[in-house]
CSV table of C-alpha atoms and ligand atoms in Angstrom, one decimal:
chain,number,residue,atom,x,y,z
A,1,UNK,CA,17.3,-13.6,29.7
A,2,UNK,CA,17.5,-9.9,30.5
A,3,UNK,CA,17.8,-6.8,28.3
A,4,UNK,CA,21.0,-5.5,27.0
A,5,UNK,CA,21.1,-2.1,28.7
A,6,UNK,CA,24.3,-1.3,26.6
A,7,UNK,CA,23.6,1.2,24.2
A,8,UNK,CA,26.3,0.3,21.6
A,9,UNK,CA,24.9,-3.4,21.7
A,10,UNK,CA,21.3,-2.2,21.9
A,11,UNK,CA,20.1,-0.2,19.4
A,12,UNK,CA,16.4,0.1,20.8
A,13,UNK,CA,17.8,1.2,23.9
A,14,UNK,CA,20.0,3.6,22.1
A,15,UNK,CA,17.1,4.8,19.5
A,16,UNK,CA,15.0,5.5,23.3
A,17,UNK,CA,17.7,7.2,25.0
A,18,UNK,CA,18.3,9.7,22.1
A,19,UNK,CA,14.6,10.4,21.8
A,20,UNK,CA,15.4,11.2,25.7
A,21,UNK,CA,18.2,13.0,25.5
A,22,UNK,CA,18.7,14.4,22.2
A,23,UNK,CA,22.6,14.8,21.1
A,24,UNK,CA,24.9,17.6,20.3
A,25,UNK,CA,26.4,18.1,17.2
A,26,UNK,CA,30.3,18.7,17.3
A,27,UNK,CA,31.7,21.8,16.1
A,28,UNK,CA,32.9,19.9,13.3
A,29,UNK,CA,29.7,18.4,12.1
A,30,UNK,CA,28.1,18.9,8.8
A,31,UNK,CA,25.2,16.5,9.8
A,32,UNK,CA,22.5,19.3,8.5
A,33,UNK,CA,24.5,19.9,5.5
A,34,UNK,CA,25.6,16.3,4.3
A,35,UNK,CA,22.2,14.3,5.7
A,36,UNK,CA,18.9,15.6,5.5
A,37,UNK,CA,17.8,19.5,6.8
A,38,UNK,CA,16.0,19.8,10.0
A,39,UNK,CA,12.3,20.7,8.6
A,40,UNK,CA,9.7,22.2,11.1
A,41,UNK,CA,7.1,20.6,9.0
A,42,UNK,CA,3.6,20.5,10.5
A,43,UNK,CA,3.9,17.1,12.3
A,44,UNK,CA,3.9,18.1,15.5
A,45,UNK,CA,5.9,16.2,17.8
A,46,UNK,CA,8.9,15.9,15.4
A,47,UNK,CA,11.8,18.4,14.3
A,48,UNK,CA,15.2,16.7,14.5
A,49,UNK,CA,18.1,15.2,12.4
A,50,UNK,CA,17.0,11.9,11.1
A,51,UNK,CA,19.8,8.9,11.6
A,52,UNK,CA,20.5,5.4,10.6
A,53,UNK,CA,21.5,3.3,13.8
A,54,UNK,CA,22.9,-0.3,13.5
A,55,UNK,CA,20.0,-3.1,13.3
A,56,UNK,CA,18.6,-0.2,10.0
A,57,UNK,CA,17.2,1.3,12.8
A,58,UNK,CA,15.5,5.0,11.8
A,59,UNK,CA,15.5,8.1,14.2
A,60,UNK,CA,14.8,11.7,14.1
A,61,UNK,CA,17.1,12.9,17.3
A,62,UNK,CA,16.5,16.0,19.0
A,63,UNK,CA,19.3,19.0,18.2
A,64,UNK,CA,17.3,22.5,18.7
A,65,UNK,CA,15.6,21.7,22.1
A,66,UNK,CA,17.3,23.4,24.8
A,67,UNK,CA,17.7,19.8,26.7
A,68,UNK,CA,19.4,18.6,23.8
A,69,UNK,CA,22.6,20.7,24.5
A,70,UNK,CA,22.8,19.0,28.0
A,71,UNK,CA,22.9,15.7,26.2
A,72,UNK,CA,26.1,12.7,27.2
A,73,UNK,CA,25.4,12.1,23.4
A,74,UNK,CA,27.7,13.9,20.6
A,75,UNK,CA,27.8,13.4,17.0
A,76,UNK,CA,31.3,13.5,15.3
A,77,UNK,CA,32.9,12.4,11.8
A,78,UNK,CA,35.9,10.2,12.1
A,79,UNK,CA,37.6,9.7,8.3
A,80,UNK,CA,34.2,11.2,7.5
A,81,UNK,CA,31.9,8.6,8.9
A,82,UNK,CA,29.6,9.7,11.4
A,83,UNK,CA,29.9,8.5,14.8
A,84,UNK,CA,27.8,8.3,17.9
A,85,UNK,CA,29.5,9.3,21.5
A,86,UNK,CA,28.9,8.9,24.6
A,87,UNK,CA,30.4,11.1,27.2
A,88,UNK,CA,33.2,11.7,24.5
A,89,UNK,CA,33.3,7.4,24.4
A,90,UNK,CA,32.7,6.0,20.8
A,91,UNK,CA,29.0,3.9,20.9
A,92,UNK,CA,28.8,3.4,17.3
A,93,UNK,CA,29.0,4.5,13.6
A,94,UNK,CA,25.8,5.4,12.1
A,95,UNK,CA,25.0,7.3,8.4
A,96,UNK,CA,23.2,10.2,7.7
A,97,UNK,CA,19.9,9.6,6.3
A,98,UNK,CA,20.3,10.3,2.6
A,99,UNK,CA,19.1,14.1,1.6
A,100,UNK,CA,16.7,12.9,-1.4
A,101,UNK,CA,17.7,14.1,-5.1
A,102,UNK,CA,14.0,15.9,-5.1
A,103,UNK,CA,14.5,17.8,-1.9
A,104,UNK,CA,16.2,20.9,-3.6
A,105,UNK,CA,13.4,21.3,-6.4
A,106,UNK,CA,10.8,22.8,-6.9
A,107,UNK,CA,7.5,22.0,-8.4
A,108,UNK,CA,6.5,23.1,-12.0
A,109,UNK,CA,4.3,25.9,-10.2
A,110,UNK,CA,7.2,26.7,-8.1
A,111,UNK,CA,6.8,26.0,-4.7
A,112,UNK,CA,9.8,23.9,-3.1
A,113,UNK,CA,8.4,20.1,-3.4
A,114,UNK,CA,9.3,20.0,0.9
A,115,UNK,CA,6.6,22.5,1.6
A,116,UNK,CA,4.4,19.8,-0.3
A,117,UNK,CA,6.1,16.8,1.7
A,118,UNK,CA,8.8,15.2,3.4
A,119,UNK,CA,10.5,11.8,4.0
A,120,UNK,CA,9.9,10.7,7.4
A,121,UNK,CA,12.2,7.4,7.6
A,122,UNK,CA,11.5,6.1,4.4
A,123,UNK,CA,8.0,7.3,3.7
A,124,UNK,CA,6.4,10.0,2.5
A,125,UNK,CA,4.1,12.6,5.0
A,126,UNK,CA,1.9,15.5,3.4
A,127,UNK,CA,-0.2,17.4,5.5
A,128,UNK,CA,-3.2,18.6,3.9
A,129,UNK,CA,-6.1,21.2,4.5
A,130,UNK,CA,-5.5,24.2,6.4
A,131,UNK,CA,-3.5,24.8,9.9
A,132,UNK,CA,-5.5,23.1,12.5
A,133,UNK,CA,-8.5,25.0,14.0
A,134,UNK,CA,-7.5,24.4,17.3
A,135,UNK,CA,-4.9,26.9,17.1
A,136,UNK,CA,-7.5,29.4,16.0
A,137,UNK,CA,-9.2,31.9,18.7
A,138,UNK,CA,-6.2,33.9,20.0
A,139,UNK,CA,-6.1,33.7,23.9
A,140,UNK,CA,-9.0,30.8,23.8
A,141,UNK,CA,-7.0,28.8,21.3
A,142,UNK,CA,-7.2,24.6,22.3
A,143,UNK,CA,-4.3,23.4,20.6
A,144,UNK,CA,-2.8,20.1,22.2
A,145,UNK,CA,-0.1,21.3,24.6
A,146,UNK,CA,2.7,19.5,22.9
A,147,UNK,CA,2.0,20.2,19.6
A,148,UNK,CA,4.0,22.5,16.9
A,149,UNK,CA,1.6,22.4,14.4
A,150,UNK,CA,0.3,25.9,14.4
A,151,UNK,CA,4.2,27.3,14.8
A,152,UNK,CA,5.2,26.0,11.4
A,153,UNK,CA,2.5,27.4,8.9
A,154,UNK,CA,4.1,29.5,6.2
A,155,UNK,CA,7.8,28.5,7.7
A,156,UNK,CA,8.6,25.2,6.2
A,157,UNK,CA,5.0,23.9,5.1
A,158,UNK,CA,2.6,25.2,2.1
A,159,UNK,CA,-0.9,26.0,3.3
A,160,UNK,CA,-2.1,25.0,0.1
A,161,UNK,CA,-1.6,22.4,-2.1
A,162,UNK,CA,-2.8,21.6,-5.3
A,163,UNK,CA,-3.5,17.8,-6.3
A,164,UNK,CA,-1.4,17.8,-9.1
A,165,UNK,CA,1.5,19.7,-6.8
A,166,UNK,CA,1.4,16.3,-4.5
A,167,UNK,CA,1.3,13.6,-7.3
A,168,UNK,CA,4.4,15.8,-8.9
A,169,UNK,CA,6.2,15.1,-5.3
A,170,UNK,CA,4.6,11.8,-4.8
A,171,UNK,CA,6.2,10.7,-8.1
A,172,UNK,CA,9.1,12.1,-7.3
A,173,UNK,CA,9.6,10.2,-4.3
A,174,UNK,CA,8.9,7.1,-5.4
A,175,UNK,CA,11.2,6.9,-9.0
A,176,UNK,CA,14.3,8.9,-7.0
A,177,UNK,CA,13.9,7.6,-3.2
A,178,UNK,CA,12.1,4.4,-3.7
A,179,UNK,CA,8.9,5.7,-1.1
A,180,UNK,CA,6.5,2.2,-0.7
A,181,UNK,CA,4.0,4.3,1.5
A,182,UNK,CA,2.1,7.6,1.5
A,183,UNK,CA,1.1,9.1,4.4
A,184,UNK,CA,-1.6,12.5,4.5
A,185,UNK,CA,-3.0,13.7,7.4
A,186,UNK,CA,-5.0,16.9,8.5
A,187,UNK,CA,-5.2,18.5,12.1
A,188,UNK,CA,-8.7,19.6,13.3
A,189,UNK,CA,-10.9,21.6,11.0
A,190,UNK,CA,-14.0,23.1,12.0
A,191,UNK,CA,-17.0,21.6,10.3
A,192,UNK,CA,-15.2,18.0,10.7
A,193,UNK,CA,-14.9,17.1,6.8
A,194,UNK,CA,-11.4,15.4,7.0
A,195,UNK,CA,-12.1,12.6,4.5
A,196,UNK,CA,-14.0,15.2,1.9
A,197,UNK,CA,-10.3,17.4,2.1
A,198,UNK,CA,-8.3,14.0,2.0
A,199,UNK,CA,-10.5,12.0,-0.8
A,200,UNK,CA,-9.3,13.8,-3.7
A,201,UNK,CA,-5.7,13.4,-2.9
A,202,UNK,CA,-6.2,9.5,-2.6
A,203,UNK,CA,-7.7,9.2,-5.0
A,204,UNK,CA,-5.2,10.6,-7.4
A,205,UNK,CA,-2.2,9.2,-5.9
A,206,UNK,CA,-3.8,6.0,-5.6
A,207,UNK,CA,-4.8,5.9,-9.6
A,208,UNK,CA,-1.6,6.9,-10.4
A,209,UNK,CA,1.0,5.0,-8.5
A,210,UNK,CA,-0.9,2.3,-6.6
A,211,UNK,CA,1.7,3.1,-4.3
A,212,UNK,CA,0.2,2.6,0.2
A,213,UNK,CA,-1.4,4.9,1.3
A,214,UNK,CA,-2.4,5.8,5.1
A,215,UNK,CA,-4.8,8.5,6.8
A,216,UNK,CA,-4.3,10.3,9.6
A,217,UNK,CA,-7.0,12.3,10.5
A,218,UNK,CA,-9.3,13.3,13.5
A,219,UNK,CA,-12.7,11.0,13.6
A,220,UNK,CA,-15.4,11.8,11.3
A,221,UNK,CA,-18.5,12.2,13.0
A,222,UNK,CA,-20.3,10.1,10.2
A,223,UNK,CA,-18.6,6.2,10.4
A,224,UNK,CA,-19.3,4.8,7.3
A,225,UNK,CA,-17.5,7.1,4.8
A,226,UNK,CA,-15.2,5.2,6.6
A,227,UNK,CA,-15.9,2.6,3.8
A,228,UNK,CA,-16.0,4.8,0.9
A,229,UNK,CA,-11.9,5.7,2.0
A,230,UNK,CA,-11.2,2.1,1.8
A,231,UNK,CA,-13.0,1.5,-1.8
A,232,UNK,CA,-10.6,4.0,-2.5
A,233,UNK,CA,-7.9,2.1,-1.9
A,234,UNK,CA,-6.3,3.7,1.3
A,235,UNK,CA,-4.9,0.8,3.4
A,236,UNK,CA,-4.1,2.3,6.9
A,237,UNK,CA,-6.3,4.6,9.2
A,238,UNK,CA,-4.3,6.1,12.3
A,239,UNK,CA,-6.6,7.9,15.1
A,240,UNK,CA,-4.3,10.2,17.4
A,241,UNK,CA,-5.9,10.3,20.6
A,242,UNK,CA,-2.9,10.4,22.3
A,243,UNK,CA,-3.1,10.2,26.6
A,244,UNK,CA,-5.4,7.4,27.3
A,245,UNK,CA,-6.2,8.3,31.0
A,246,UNK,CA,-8.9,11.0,30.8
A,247,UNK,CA,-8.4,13.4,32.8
A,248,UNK,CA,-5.0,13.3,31.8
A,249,UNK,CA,-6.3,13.8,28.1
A,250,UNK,CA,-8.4,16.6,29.1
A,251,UNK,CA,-5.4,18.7,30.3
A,252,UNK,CA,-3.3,17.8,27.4
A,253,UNK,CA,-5.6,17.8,24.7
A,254,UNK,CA,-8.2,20.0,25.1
A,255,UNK,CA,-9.6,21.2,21.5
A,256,UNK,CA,-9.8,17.2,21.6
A,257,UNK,CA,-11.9,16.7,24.8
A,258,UNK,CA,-14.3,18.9,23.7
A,259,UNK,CA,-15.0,18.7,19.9
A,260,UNK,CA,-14.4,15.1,20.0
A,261,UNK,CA,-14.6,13.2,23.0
A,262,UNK,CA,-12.1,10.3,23.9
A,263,UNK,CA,-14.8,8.3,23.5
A,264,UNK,CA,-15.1,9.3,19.4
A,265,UNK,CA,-11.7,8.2,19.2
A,266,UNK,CA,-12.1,4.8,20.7
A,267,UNK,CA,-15.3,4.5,18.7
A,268,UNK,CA,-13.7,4.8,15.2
A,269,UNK,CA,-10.6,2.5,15.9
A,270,UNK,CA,-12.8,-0.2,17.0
A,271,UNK,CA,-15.4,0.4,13.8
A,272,UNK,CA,-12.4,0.8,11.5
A,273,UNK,CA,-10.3,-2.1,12.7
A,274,UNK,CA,-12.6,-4.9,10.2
A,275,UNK,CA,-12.2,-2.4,7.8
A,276,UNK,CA,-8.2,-1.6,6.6
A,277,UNK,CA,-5.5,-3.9,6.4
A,278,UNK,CA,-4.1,-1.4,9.5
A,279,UNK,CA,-5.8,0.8,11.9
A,280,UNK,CA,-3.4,2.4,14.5
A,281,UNK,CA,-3.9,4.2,17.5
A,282,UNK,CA,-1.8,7.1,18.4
A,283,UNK,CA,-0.7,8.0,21.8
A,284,UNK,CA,2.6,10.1,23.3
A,285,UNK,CA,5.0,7.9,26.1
A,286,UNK,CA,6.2,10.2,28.6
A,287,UNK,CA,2.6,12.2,29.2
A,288,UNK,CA,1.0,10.1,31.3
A,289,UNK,CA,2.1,7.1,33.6
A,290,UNK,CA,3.8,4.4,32.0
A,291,UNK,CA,1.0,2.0,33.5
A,292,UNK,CA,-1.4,4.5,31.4
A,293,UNK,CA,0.5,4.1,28.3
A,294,UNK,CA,0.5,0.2,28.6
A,295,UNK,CA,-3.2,0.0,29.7
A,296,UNK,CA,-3.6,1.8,26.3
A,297,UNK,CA,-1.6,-0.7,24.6
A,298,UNK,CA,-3.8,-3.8,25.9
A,299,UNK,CA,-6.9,-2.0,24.9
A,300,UNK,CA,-5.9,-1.8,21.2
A,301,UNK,CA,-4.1,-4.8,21.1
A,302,UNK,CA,-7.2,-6.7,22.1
A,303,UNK,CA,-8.9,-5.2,19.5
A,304,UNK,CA,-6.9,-5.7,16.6
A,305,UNK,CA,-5.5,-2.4,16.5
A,306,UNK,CA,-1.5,-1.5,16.5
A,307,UNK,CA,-0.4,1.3,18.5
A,308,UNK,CA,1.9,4.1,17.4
A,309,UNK,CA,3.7,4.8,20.7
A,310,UNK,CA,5.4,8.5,20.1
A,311,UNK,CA,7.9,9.9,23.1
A,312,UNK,CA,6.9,13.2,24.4
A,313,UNK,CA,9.5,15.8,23.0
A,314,UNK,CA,9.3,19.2,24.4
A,315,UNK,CA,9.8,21.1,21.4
A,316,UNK,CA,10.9,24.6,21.1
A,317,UNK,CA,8.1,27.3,21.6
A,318,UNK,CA,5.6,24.8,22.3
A,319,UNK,CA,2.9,24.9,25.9
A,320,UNK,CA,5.3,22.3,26.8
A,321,UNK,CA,9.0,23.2,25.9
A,322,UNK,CA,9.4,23.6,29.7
A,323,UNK,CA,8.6,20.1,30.7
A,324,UNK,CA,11.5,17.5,30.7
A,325,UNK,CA,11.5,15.0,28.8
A,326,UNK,CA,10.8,11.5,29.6
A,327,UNK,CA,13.6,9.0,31.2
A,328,UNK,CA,14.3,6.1,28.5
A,329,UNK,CA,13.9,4.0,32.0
A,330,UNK,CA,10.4,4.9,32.2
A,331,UNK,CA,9.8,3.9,28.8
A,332,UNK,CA,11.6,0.5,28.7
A,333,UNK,CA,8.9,-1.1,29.7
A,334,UNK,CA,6.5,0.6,27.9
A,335,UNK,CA,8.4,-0.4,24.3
A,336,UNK,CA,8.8,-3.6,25.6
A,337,UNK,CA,5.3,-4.3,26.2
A,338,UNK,CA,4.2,-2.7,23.4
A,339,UNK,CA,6.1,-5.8,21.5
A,340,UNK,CA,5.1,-8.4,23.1
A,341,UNK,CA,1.1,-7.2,23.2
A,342,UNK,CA,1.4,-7.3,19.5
A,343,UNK,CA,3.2,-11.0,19.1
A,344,UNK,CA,0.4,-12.5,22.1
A,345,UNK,CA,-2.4,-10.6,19.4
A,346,UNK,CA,-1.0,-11.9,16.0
A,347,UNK,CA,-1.0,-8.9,14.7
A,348,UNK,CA,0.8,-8.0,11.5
A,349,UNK,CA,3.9,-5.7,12.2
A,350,UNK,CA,6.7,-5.4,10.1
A,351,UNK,CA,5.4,-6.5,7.1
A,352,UNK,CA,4.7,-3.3,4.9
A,353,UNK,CA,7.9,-3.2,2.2
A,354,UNK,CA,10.5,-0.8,3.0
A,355,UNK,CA,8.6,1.2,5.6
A,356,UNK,CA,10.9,2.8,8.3
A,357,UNK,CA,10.1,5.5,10.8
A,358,UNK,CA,12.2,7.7,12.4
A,359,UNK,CA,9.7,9.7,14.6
A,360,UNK,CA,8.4,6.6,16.4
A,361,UNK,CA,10.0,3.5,17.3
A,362,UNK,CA,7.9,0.6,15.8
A,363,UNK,CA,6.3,-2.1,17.5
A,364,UNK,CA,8.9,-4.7,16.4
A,365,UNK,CA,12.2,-2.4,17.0
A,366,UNK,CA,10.5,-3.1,20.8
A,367,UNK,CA,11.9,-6.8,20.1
A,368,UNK,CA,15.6,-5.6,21.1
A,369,UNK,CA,13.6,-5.1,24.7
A,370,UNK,CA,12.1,-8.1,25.3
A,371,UNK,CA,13.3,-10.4,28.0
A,372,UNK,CA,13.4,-13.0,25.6
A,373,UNK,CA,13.4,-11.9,22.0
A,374,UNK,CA,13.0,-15.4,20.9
A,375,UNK,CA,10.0,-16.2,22.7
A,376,UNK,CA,7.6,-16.0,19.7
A,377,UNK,CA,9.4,-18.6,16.9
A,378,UNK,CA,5.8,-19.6,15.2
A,379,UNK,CA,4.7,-16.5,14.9
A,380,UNK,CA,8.1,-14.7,13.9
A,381,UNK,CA,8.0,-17.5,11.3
A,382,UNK,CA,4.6,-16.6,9.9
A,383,UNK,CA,5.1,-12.8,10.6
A,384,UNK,CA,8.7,-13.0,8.1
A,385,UNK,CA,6.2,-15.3,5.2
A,386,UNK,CA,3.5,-12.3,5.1
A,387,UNK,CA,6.1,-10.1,4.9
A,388,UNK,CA,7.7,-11.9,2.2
A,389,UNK,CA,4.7,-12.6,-0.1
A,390,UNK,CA,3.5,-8.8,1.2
A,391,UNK,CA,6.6,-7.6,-1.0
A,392,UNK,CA,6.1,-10.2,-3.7
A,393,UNK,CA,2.3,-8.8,-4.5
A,394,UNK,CA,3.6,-5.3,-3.9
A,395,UNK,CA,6.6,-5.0,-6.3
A,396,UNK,CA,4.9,-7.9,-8.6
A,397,UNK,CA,1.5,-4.7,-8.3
A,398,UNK,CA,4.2,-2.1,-9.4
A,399,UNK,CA,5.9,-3.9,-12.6
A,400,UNK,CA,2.8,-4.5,-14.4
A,401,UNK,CA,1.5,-1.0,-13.7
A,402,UNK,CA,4.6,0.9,-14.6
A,403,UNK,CA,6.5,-1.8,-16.7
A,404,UNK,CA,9.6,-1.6,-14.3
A,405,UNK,CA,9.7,-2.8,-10.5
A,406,UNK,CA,9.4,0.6,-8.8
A,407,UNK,CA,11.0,1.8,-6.7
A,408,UNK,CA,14.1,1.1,-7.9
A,409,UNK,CA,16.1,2.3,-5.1
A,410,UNK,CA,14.9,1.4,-1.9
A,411,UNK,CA,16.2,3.8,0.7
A,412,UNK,CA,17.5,1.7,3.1
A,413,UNK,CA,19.6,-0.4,0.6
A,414,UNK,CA,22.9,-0.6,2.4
B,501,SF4,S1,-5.3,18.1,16.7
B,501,SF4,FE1,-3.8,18.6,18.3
B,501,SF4,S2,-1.9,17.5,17.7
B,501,SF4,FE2,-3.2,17.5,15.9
B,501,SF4,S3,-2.5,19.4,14.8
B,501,SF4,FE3,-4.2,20.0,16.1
B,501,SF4,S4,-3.3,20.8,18.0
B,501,SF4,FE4,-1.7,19.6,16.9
């Protein structure tokens, strides 16, 4: 069996190609008004409108980068439903992502609750601690090349926030938009105390809501507090070391190469993997070779851990907004691999409860790629039972903490 390479039957290949391409919003649009507002927020590789496509399939598609505007892609309302087309052919309906009740308050000291966080798909992301020191030093600065992070201090995110600021957002999002999962993350920061900036913040939400939460930070130079985040509850640790080959890393990343060290990275996803239900390792498609990005792949794979596979977008005043960005034929195979590595490991994907991503396309959303997407039936069968009695424990965990079955609404109802 081959892959569909029709974008209105493929929605994989379609999520790809807009990650590629970007699309352009008709002069009658009111995407940014009716859906979700574009937010420079300090993830860096991320800054577009965020989409349902058919299969429930999340996405964040480029609008602002200047590729965008040469895009075959064009968004348009036809008796007010949004529509997807292709060189002005219809490819298929799609909604808006739903703008979130809690996105035009502020919190009780008055900061707007999106300078504290966002949705990103379905879950929550907070940034914490202050902008990454890499972006520090002027002319000697050693930011990542691709990154954005440093650009959007002081527009769209708070440089400080106060523990009881997040849990007012975190609760937010979870009664009003029915958020399962909690993502923080910090960039670098000179003196390499991520988890002693992060802790308090987990611990809080966590006590509170007993809602998932994930880390996302660089590695600490000292392992084992690497234990004392997990006694705390946190269930996911994600290292970003994103370009595997390197020399390629080097050039890209070079704050990392030389505080940290590929090496570091490697280190603490293979020390964490016993550790958290999930450790995931971070790397950007379209910034080294594809056979890079899949030799990456098989290394955590082998090891237990699930990649995060990002697609290099050349954002808007970044090192990089000059490159192009990456053809969704190059990547194919990448996504496709990047599935089937994770079914030949056994590892658990798809299972956490109502957790979409738009900014990545997940490791079983590379199914819709695979040759044969029925190749694995034992192990789809087992991977749909955890997810199952995942959900059970989950919303069973909520009710007798808060008396109802939070979240209420899950955003991806239909
Ligand atoms: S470590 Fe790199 S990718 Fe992360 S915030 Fe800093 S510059 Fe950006």
């Amino acid at each position: 069996m081959n892959v569909n390479w029709d974008v209105s039957q493929n929605p994989a290949l379609l999520k790809l190609d807009l990650y590629c391409r970007g699309i352009r919003l008709a002069e009658d649009c009111q995407a940014d008004e009716d859906g979700r507002k574009i937010l420079r927020t300090r993830a860096g590789l991320g800054s577009g409108l965020e989409l349902l496509l058919p299969g429930d399939l999340w996405t964040n598609v480029p609008v602002t980068e200047g590729f965008a505007a040469q895009s075959p892609y064009s968004l348009h309302f036809e008796q007010g439903e949004p529509v997807i087309r292709r060189n002005g052919r219809r490819v298929c309906a799609v909604r808006l992502s739903p703008c979130p009740s809690w996105y035009g308050r502020t919190t009780s000291s008055g900061k707007p609750m999106t300078s504290i966080g966002s949705l990103q798909g379905t879950y929550l992301g907070i940034y914490l601690g202050r902008a990454c020191d890499f972006w520090r030093g002027g002319d000697k600065k050693e930011n990542c090349h691709f990154c954005s992070t440093g650009l959007n201090i002081g527009n769209d995110d708070e440089k400080d926030k106060r523990v009881e600021e997040v849990l007012e957002v975190v609760r937010a999002a979870r009664d009003e938009s029915g958020v399962t999962y909690i993502d923080f993350n910090t960039g670098f920061l000179d003196g390499d105390n991520y988890l002693e900036v992060i802790e308090p913040y987990v611990k809080a939400v966590k006590e509170e809501t007993g809602l998932l939460v994930g880390v996302q930070c660089p590695p600490e130079s000292d392992f084992s507090r690497y234990h004392h985040l997990r006694a705390l509850g946190v269930n996911r640790v994600s290292f970003c070391f994103e370009i595997f080959d390197p020399l390629r890393f080097e050039e890209v990343c070079p704050g990392k190469a030389r505080n940290h060290g590929l090496q570091r990275y490697l280190d603490a996803i293979e020390y964490c993997v016993p550790i958290f239900d999930t450790t995931n390792g971070e790397i950007i498609a379209g910034l080294e070779s594809p056979e890079s990005s899949i030799a990456a792949i098989d290394w955590l794979t082998e090891r237990g851990a699930i990649p995060t596979v990002c697609v290099f977008r050349p954002l808007v005043s970044t090192d990089y907004k000059h490159l192009p960005p990456p053809r969704v034929e190059e990547l194919v195979p990448v996504f496709r691999h990047l599935y089937e590595a994770c079914m030949a490991n056994g590892l658990p994907i798809g299972i956490a409860p109502n957790v979409h991503v738009s900014l990545v396309m997940l490791p079983d959303e590379g199914r819709y790629l695979s040759d044969d997407p029925d190749r694995h039936p034992w192990k789809r069968a087992k991977l749909a039972l955890m997810r199952n009695l995942f959900r059970t424990r989950f919303y069973l965990g909520q009710w007798f903490r808060n008396g109802s079955p939070r979240p209420q609404k899950p955003l991806c109802a239909p």
